[in-house]
Coordinates of C-alpha atoms in Angstrom, one line a residue:
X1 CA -49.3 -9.1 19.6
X2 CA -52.8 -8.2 19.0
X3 CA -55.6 -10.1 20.6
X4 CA -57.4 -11.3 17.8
X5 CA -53.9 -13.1 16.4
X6 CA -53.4 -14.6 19.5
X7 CA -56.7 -15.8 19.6
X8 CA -56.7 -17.2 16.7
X9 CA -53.7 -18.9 17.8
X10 CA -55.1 -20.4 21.1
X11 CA -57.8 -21.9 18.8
X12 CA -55.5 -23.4 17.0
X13 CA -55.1 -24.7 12.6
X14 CA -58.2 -24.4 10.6
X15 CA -59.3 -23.8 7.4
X16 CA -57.5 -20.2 7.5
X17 CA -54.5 -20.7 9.9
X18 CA -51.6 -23.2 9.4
X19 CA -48.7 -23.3 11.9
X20 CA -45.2 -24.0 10.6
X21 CA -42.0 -24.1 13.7
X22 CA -39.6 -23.2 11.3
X23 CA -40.0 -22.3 7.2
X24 CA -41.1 -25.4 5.7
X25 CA -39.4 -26.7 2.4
X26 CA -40.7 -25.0 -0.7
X27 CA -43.5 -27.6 -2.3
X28 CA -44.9 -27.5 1.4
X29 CA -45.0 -23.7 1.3
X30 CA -46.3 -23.6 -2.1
X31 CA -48.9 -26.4 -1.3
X32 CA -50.5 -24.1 1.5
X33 CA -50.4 -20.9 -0.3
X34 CA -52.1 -22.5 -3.7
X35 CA -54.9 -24.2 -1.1
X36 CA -55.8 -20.6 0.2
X37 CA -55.6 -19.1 -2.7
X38 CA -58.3 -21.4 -4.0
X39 CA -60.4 -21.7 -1.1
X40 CA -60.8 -18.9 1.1
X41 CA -57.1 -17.1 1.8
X42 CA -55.3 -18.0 4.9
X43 CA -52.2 -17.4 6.9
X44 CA -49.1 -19.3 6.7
X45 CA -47.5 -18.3 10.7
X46 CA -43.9 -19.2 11.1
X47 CA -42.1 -19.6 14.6
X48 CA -45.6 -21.5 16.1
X49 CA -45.7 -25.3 17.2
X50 CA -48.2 -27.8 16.3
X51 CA -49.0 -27.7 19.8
X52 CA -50.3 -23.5 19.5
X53 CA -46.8 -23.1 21.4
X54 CA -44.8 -20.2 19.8
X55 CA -41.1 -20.6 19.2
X56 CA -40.1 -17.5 17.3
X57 CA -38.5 -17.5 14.7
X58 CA -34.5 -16.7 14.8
X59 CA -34.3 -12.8 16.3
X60 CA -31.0 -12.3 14.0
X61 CA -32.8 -13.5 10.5
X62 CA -32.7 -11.1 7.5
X63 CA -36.2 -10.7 7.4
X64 CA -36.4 -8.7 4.0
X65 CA -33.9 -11.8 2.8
X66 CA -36.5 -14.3 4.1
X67 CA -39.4 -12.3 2.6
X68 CA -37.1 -12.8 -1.1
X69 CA -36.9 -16.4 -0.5
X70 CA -40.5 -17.9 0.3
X71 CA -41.6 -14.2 -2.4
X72 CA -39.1 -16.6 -5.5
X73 CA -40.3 -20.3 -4.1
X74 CA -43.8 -18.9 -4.3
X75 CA -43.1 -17.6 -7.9
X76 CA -41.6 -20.4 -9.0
X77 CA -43.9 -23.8 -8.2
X78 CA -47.4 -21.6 -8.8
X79 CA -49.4 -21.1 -11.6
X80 CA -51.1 -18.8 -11.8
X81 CA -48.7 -15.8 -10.0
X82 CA -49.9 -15.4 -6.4
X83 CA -48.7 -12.9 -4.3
X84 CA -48.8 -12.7 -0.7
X85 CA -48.4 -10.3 1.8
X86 CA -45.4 -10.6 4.3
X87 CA -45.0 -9.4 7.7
X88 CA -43.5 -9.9 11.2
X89 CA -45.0 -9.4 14.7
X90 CA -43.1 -9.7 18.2
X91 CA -44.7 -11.7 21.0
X92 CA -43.1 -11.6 24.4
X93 CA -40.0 -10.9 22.8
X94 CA -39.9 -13.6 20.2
X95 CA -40.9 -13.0 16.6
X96 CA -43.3 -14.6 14.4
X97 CA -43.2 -14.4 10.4
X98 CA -46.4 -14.3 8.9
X99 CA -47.6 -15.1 5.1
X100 CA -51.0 -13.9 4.1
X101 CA -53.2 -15.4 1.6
X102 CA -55.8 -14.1 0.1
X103 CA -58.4 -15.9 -2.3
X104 CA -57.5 -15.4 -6.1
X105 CA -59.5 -14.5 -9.0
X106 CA -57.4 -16.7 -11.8
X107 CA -59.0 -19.7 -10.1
X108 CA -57.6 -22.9 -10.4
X109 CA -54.0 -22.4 -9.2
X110 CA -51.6 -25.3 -9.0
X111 CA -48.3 -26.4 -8.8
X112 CA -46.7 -26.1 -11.8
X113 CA -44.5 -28.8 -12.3
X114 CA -47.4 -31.3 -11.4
X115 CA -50.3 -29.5 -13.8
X116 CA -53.9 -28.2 -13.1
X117 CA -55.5 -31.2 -13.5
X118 CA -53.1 -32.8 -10.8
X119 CA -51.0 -30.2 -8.5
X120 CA -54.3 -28.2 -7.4
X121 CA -54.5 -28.2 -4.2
X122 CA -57.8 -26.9 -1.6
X123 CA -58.2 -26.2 1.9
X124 CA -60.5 -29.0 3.9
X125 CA -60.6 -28.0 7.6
X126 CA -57.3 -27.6 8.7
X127 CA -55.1 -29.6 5.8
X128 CA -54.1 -29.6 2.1
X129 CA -56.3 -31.7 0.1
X130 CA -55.1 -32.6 -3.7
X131 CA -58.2 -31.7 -6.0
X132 CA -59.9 -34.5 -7.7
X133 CA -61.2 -33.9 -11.5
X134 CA -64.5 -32.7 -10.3
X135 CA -63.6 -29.8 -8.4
X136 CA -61.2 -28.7 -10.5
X137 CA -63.9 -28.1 -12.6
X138 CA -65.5 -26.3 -10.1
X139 CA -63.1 -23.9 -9.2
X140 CA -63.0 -23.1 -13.0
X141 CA -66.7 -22.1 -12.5
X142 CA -66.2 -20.4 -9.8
X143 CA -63.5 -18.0 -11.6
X144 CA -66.4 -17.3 -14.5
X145 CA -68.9 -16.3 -11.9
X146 CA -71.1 -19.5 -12.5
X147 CA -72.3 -22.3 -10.4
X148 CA -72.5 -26.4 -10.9
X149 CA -76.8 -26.2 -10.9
X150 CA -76.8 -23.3 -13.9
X151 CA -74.9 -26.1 -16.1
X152 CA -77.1 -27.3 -19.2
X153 CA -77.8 -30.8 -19.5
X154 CA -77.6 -31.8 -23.1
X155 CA -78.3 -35.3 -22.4
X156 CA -81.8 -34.8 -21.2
X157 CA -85.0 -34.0 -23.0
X158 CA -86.8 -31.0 -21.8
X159 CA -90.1 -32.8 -23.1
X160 CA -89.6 -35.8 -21.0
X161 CA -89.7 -34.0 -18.0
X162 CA -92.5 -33.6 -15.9
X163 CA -93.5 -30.5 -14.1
X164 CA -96.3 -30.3 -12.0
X165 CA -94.5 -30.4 -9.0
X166 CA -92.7 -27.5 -9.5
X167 CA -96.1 -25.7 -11.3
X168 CA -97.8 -26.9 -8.3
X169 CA -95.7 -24.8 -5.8
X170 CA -95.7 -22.0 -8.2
X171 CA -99.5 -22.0 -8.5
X172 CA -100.0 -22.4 -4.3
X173 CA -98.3 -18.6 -4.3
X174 CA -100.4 -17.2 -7.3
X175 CA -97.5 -17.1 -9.9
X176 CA -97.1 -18.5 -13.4
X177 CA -94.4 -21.1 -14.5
X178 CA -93.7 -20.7 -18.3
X179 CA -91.0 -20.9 -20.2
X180 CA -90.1 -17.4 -20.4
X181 CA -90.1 -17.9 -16.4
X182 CA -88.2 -21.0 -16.8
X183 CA -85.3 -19.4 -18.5
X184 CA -85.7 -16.1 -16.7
X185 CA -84.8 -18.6 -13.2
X186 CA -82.0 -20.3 -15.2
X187 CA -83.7 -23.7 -15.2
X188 CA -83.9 -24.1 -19.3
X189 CA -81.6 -23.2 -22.0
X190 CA -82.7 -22.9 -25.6
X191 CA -80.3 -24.2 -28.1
X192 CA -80.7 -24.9 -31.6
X193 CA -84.5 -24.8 -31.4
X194 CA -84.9 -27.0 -28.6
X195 CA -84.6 -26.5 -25.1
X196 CA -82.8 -28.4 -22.3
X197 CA -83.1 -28.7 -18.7
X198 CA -80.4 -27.1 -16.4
X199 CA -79.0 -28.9 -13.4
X200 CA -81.4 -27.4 -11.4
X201 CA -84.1 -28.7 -12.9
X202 CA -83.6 -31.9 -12.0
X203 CA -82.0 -31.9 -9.0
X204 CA -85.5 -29.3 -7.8
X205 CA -87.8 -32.4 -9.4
X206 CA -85.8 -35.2 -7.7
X207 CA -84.1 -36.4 -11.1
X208 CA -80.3 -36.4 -9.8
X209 CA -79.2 -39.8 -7.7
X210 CA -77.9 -38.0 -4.6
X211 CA -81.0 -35.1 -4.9
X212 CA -82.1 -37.7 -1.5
X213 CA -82.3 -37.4 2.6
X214 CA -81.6 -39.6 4.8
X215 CA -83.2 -39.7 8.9
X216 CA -83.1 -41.2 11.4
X217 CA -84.2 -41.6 15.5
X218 CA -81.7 -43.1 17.6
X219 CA -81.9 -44.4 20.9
X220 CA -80.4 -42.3 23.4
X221 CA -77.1 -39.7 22.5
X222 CA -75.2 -41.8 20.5
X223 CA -75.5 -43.8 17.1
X224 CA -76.2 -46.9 18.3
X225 CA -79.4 -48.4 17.4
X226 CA -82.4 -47.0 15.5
X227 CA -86.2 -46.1 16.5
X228 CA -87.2 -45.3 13.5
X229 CA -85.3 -43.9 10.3
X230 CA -86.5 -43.1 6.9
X231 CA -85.3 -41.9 3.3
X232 CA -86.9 -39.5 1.0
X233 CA -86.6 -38.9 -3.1
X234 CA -88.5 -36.9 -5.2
X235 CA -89.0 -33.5 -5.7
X236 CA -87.2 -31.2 -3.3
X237 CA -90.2 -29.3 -2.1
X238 CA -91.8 -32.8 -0.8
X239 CA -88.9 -34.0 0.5
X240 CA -88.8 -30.3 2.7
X241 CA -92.3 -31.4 3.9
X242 CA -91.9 -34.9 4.6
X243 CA -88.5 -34.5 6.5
X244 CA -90.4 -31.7 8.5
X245 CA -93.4 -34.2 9.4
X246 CA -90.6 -37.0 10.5
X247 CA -88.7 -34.4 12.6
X248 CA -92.2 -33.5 14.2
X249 CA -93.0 -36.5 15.3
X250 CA -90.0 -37.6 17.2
X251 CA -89.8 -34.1 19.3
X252 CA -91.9 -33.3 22.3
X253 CA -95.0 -30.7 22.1
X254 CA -95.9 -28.5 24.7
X255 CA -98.3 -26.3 25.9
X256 CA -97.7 -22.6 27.0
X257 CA -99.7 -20.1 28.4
X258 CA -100.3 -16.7 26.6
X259 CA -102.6 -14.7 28.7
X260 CA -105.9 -16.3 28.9
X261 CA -104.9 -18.1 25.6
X262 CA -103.1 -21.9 25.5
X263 CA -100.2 -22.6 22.6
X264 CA -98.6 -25.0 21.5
X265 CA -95.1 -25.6 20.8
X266 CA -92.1 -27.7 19.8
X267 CA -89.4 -27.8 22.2
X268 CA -87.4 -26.5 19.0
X269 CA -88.8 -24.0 17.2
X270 CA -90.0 -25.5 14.0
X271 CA -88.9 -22.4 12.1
X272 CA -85.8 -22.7 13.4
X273 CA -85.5 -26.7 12.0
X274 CA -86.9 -25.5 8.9
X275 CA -84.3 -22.6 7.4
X276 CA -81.7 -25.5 8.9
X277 CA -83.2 -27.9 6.4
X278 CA -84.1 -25.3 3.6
X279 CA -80.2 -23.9 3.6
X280 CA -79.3 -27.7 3.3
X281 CA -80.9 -28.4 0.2
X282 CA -80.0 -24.7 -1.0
X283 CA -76.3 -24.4 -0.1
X284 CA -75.2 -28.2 -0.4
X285 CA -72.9 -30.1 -2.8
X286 CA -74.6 -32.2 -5.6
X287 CA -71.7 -32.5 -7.8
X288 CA -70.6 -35.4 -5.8
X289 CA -72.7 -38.7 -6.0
X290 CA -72.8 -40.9 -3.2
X291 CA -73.4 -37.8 -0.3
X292 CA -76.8 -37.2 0.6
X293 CA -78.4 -34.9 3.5
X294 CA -78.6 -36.5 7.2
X295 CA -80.9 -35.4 9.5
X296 CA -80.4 -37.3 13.1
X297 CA -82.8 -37.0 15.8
X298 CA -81.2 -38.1 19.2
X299 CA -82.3 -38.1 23.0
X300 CA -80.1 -34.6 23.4
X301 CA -80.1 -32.9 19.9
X302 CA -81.2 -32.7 16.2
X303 CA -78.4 -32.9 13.8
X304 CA -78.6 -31.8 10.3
X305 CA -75.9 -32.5 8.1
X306 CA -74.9 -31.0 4.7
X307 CA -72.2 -32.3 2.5
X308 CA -69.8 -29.6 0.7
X309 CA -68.7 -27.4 3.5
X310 CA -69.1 -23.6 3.4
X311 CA -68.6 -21.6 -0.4
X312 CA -65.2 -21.4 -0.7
X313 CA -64.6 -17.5 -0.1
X314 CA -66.4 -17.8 3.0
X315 CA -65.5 -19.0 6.8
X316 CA -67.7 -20.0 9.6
X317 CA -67.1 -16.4 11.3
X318 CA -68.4 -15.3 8.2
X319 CA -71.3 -17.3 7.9
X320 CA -72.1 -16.1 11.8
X321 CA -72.1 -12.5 10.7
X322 CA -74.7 -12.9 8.1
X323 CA -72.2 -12.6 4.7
X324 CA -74.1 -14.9 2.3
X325 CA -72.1 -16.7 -0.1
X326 CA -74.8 -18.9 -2.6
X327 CA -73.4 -22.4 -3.9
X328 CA -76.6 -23.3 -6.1
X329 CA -77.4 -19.9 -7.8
X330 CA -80.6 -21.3 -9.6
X331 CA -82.5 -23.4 -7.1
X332 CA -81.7 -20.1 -4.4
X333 CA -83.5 -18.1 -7.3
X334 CA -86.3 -20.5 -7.0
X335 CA -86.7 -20.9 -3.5
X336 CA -86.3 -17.1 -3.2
X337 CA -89.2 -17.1 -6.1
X338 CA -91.4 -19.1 -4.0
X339 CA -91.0 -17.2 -0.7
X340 CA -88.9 -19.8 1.1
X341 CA -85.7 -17.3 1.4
X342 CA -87.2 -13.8 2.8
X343 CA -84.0 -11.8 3.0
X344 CA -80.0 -13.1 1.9
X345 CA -78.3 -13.5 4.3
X346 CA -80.6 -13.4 7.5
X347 CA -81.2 -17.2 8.2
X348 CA -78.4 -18.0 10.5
X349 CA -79.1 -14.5 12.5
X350 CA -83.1 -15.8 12.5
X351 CA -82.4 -19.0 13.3
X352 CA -80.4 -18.0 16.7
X353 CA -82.7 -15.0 17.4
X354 CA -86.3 -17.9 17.2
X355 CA -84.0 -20.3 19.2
X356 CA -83.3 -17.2 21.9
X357 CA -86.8 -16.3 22.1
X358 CA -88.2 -19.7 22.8
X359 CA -85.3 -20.0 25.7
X360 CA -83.7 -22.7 23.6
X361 CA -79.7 -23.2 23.7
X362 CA -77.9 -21.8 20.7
X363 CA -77.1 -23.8 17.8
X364 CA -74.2 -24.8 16.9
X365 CA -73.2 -24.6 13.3
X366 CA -69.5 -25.9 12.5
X367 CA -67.5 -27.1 9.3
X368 CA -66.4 -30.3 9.6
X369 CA -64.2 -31.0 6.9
X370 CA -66.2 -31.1 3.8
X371 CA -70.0 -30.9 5.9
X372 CA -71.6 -28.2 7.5
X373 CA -73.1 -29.5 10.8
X374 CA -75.5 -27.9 12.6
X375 CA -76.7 -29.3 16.0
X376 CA -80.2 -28.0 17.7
X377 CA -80.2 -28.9 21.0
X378 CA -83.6 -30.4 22.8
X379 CA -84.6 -30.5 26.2
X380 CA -82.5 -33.5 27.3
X381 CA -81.3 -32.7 30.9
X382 CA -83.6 -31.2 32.9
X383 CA -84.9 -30.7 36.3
X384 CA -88.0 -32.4 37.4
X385 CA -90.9 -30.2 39.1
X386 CA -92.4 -27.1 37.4
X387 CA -93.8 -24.3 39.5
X388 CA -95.7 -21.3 39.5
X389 CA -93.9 -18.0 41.0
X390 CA -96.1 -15.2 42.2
X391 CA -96.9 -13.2 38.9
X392 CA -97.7 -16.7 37.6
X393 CA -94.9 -17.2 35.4
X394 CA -93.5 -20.9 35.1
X395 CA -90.7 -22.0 36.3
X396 CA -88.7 -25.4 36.0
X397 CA -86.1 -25.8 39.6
X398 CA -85.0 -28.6 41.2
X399 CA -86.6 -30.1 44.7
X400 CA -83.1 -29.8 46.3
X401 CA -83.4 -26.2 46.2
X402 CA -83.5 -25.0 49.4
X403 CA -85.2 -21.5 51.2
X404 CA -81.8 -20.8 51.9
X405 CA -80.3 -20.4 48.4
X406 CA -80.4 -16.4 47.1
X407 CA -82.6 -15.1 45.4
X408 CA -79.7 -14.3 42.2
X409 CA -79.1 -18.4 42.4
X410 CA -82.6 -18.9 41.9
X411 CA -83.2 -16.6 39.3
X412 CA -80.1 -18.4 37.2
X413 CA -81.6 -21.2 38.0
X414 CA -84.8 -20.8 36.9
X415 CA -84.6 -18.3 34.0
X416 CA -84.8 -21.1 31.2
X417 CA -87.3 -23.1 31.9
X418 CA -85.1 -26.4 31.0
X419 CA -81.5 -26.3 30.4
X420 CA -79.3 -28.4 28.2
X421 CA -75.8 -29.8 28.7
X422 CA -74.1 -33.2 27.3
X423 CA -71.8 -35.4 29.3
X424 CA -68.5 -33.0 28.9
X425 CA -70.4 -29.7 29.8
X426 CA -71.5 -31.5 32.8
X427 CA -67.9 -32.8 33.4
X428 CA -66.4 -29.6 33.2
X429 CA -68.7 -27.8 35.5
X430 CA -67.3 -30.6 38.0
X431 CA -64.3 -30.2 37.2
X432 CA -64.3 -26.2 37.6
X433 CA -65.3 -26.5 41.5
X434 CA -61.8 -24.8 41.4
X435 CA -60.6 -22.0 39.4
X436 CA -59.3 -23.6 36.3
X437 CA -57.8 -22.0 33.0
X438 CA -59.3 -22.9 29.8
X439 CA -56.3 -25.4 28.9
X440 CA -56.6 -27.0 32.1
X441 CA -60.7 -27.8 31.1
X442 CA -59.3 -28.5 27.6
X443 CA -56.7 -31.1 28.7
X444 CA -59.2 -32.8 31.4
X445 CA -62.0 -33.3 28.4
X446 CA -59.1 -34.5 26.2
X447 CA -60.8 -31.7 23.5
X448 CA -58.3 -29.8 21.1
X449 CA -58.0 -26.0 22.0
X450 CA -60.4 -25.2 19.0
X451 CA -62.4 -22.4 18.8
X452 CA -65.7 -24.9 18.3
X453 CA -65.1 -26.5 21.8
X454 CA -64.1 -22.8 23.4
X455 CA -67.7 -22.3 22.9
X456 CA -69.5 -25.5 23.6
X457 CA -67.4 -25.8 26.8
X458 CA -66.8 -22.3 28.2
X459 CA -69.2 -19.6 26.8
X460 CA -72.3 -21.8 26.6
X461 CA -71.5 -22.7 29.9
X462 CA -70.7 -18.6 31.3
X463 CA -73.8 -17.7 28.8
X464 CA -76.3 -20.0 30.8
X465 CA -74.6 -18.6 34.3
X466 CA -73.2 -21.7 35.2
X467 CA -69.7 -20.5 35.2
X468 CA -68.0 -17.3 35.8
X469 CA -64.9 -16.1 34.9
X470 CA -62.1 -15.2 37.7
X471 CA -61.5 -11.8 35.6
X472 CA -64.7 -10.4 34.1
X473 CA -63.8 -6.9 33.3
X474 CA -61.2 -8.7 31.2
X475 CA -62.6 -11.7 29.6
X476 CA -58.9 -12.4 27.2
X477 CA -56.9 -12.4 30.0
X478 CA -54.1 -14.8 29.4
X479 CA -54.4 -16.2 33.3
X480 CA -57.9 -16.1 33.4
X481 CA -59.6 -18.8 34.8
X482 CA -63.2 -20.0 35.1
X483 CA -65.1 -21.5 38.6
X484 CA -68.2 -23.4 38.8
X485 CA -71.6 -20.9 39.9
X486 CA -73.9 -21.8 42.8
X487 CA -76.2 -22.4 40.0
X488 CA -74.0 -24.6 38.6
X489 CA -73.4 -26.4 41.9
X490 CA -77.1 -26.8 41.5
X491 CA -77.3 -28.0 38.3
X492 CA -74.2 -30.8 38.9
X493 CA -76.1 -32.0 42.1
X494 CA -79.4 -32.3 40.7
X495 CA -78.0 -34.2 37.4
X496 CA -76.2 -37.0 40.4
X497 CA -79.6 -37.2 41.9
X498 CA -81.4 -38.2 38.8
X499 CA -78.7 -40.5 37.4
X500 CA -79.1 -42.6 41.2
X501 CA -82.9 -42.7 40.6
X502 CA -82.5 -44.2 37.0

């Protein structure tokens, strides 16, 4: 079996992977197949558990029969005709039948004997969800190649809109908004002799109910009680600013040293925060009322949540790779306009790379059923007394560390000048005083084996040299097993010592 199957496997059902023990009955089949088709594609695997454990399917089976069968219920309950690819593969002498998906072009497909308006059926995280009314609609755009913000609305005067904060932003970088440029950017249609706003229009100027963003500061890690918490309306380009000056003032400023020169600096890089934000009000849904942007501030992190998860013919691993998939084609084309988008696809990568180079964790960006959450982490835990080395570089460590420890501890140590871990990264570095396999971590944390925790819980931790793998030269060994570092030792010790003195 190849190793990126089985990884896939390990990590378990998601928005492109559904397990099935043994061939499910045919409106279950077709259920899945029409939800990847509409969404992103998807495998269907046959012969694996709910539980990531594979079963096989029977070895005697007449696979080309099999292929026949789920190949007629397929043709038979869709509309339009999808056709999936079929194939087997042997692990450890037990055989796994595998239907791939891929994303049509006839979008919407359904089920025929319930209708489009009422048998279509999308992919939200790792399930089937029924499509309401609304994004039916949508996937019917999607098929012509247009999005929700380009629609005209003939219920609004052109006349009775006003402007100037949009002209304003246009006039700050030296360009003129007219209406040839209006139409040009898909914000106005001309019909009949008079001219109407697109959705854009509004939702740019603030004029859409959910066009809004709500924040908040919260005590502590959790969402108990508030410090402070605003919302903002109005036009999109104020609500940027005003969401960037609330975000500022709940996170810490410090000062660095750059040669003979002082800086100063936010303990996340405030052009990191900002293309989190800016991608937000780009690449969110606003065909559904009632969701708004979140944007929580807590002890340990900033969280910034979207609603609409990722385009529909994208993934997260996608997204990670820099493939850019646009939602709201017009107000990209306006942000784009005004210099806010530099390059398509580049955010995410610039995001990571500012975050890297102010010795800040890595984000973490995940698709939570129908949000994108992304989660910037602050300097939360940390050790208490900064030094200066010999060359005069500074240095955060921790008063237990001894003459004694090596010189490669102190270096893993000491490399960031503040490291960040929650509750269960600290728990599992406890936990791994012993060698222990990643389903050993998984089951102590009482996480799923999904490929989001893999990385909050294991390769954040081997990234910050806190843990090691047992078997380096082969990181996808399936007995490998992960032990706690003397730096993480270091870490665990000095995080008791601070909770005592609390």
């Amino acid at each position: 079996m190849d190793s990126c199957l089985q990884d896939k496997i390990l990590a378990g059902e998601s928005k492109v992977l559904e397990f099935k023990e043994i061939l499910p009955q045919g409106d279950k089949i077709a259920k899945t197949v029409i939800a990847f088709s509409n969404t992103s594609g998807g495998q269907l695997i046959i012969g694996v558990g709910d539980d990531r454990t594979i079963k096989g399917i029977d070895p005697d089976v007449d696979i080309f029969e099999l292929q026949d069968r789920v190949a007629s219920i397929i043709y038979d309950l869709c509309y339009p005709n999808i056709l999936p690819e079929f194939y087997t593969t042997n692990v450890d002498g037990k055989l796994l039948f595998i239907i791939e998906v891929y994303r049509g072009n006839l979008l919407p497909y359904y089920l025929k004997k319930e209708g489009r308006n009422h048998g279509t059926y999308v992919r939200i995280g790792s399930s089937n969800r029924k499509a309401d009314v609304e994004t039916v609609i949508d996937l019917e755009r999607q098929r012509i190649n247009r999005s929700f913000d380009e629609e005209i609305c003939f219920d609004t005067s052109f006349d009775s809109l006003d402007l100037t904060p949009l002209q304003k932003r246009f006039e700050a970088r030296g360009k003129i908004l007219d209406i040839e440029k209006l139409k040009s950017l898909k914000l106005v249609q001309e019909e009949h002799g008079h001219l109407y706003p697109s959705q854009a229009l509004l939702i740019l100027l603030g004029l859409r109910e959910n066009a809004t963003v709500k924040c908040a500061r919260f005590k502590g890690t959790t969402m108990g009680s508030f410090i402070d918490k605003k919302e903002y309306s109005g036009d999109l380009f104020s609500q940027l600013d005003q969401v960037e000056m609330f975000i500022k003032n709940h996170l810490h400023l410090a000062g660095v040293i750059k040669g003979l020169q002082r800086e100063d600096r936010y303990e996340i890089p405030m052009e990191a925060i900002r293309e989190v934000i800016l991608n937000a009000y780009v690449h969110r849904d606003y065909i559904n009322l009632g969701r708004d942007i979140k944007v929580g501030i807590y002890d340990d992190i900033v969280n910034i949540v979207s609603p609409g998860g990722f385009p529909s013919s994208i993934t997260i691993e996608d997204v990670l790779a820099g493939r850019s998939e646009t939602r709201n084609k017009a107000i990209a084309r306006v942000f784009k306009e005004l210099d806010y988008i530099e390059q398509w696809g580049s955010g995410i990568k610039r995001i990571f790379s500012w975050c890297e180079e102010a010795g800040v964790a890595k984000p973490l960006i995940t698709e939570k059923g129908d949000f994108v959450d992304v989660e910037l982490y602050r300097e939360y835990t940390s050790v208490q007394e900064s030094v200066q080395d010999d060359v005069g570089k500074k240095l955060t460590v921790s008063e237990s560390v001894s003459e004694s420890v090596s010189e490669s501890v102190s270096e893993s140590v000491s490399e960031k000048k503040r490291i960040n871990l929650n509750e269960k990264q600290i728990m599992t570095l406890e936990f791994c005083s012993l060698p222990r396999t990643s389903k050993e971590i998984f089951d102590m944390l009482e996480v799923t084996y999904h490929s989001r925790n893999i990385k909050l819980y294991i390769t954040a931790l081997v990234k910050q040299k806190l843990l090691i793998r047992t078997n380096p030269d082969n990181p996808k060994d399936k007995n490998q097993k992960y032990i706690t570092t003397e730096a993480g030792k270091l870490y665990v010790e000095e995080n008791d010592n601070r909770r005592k003195t609390r």
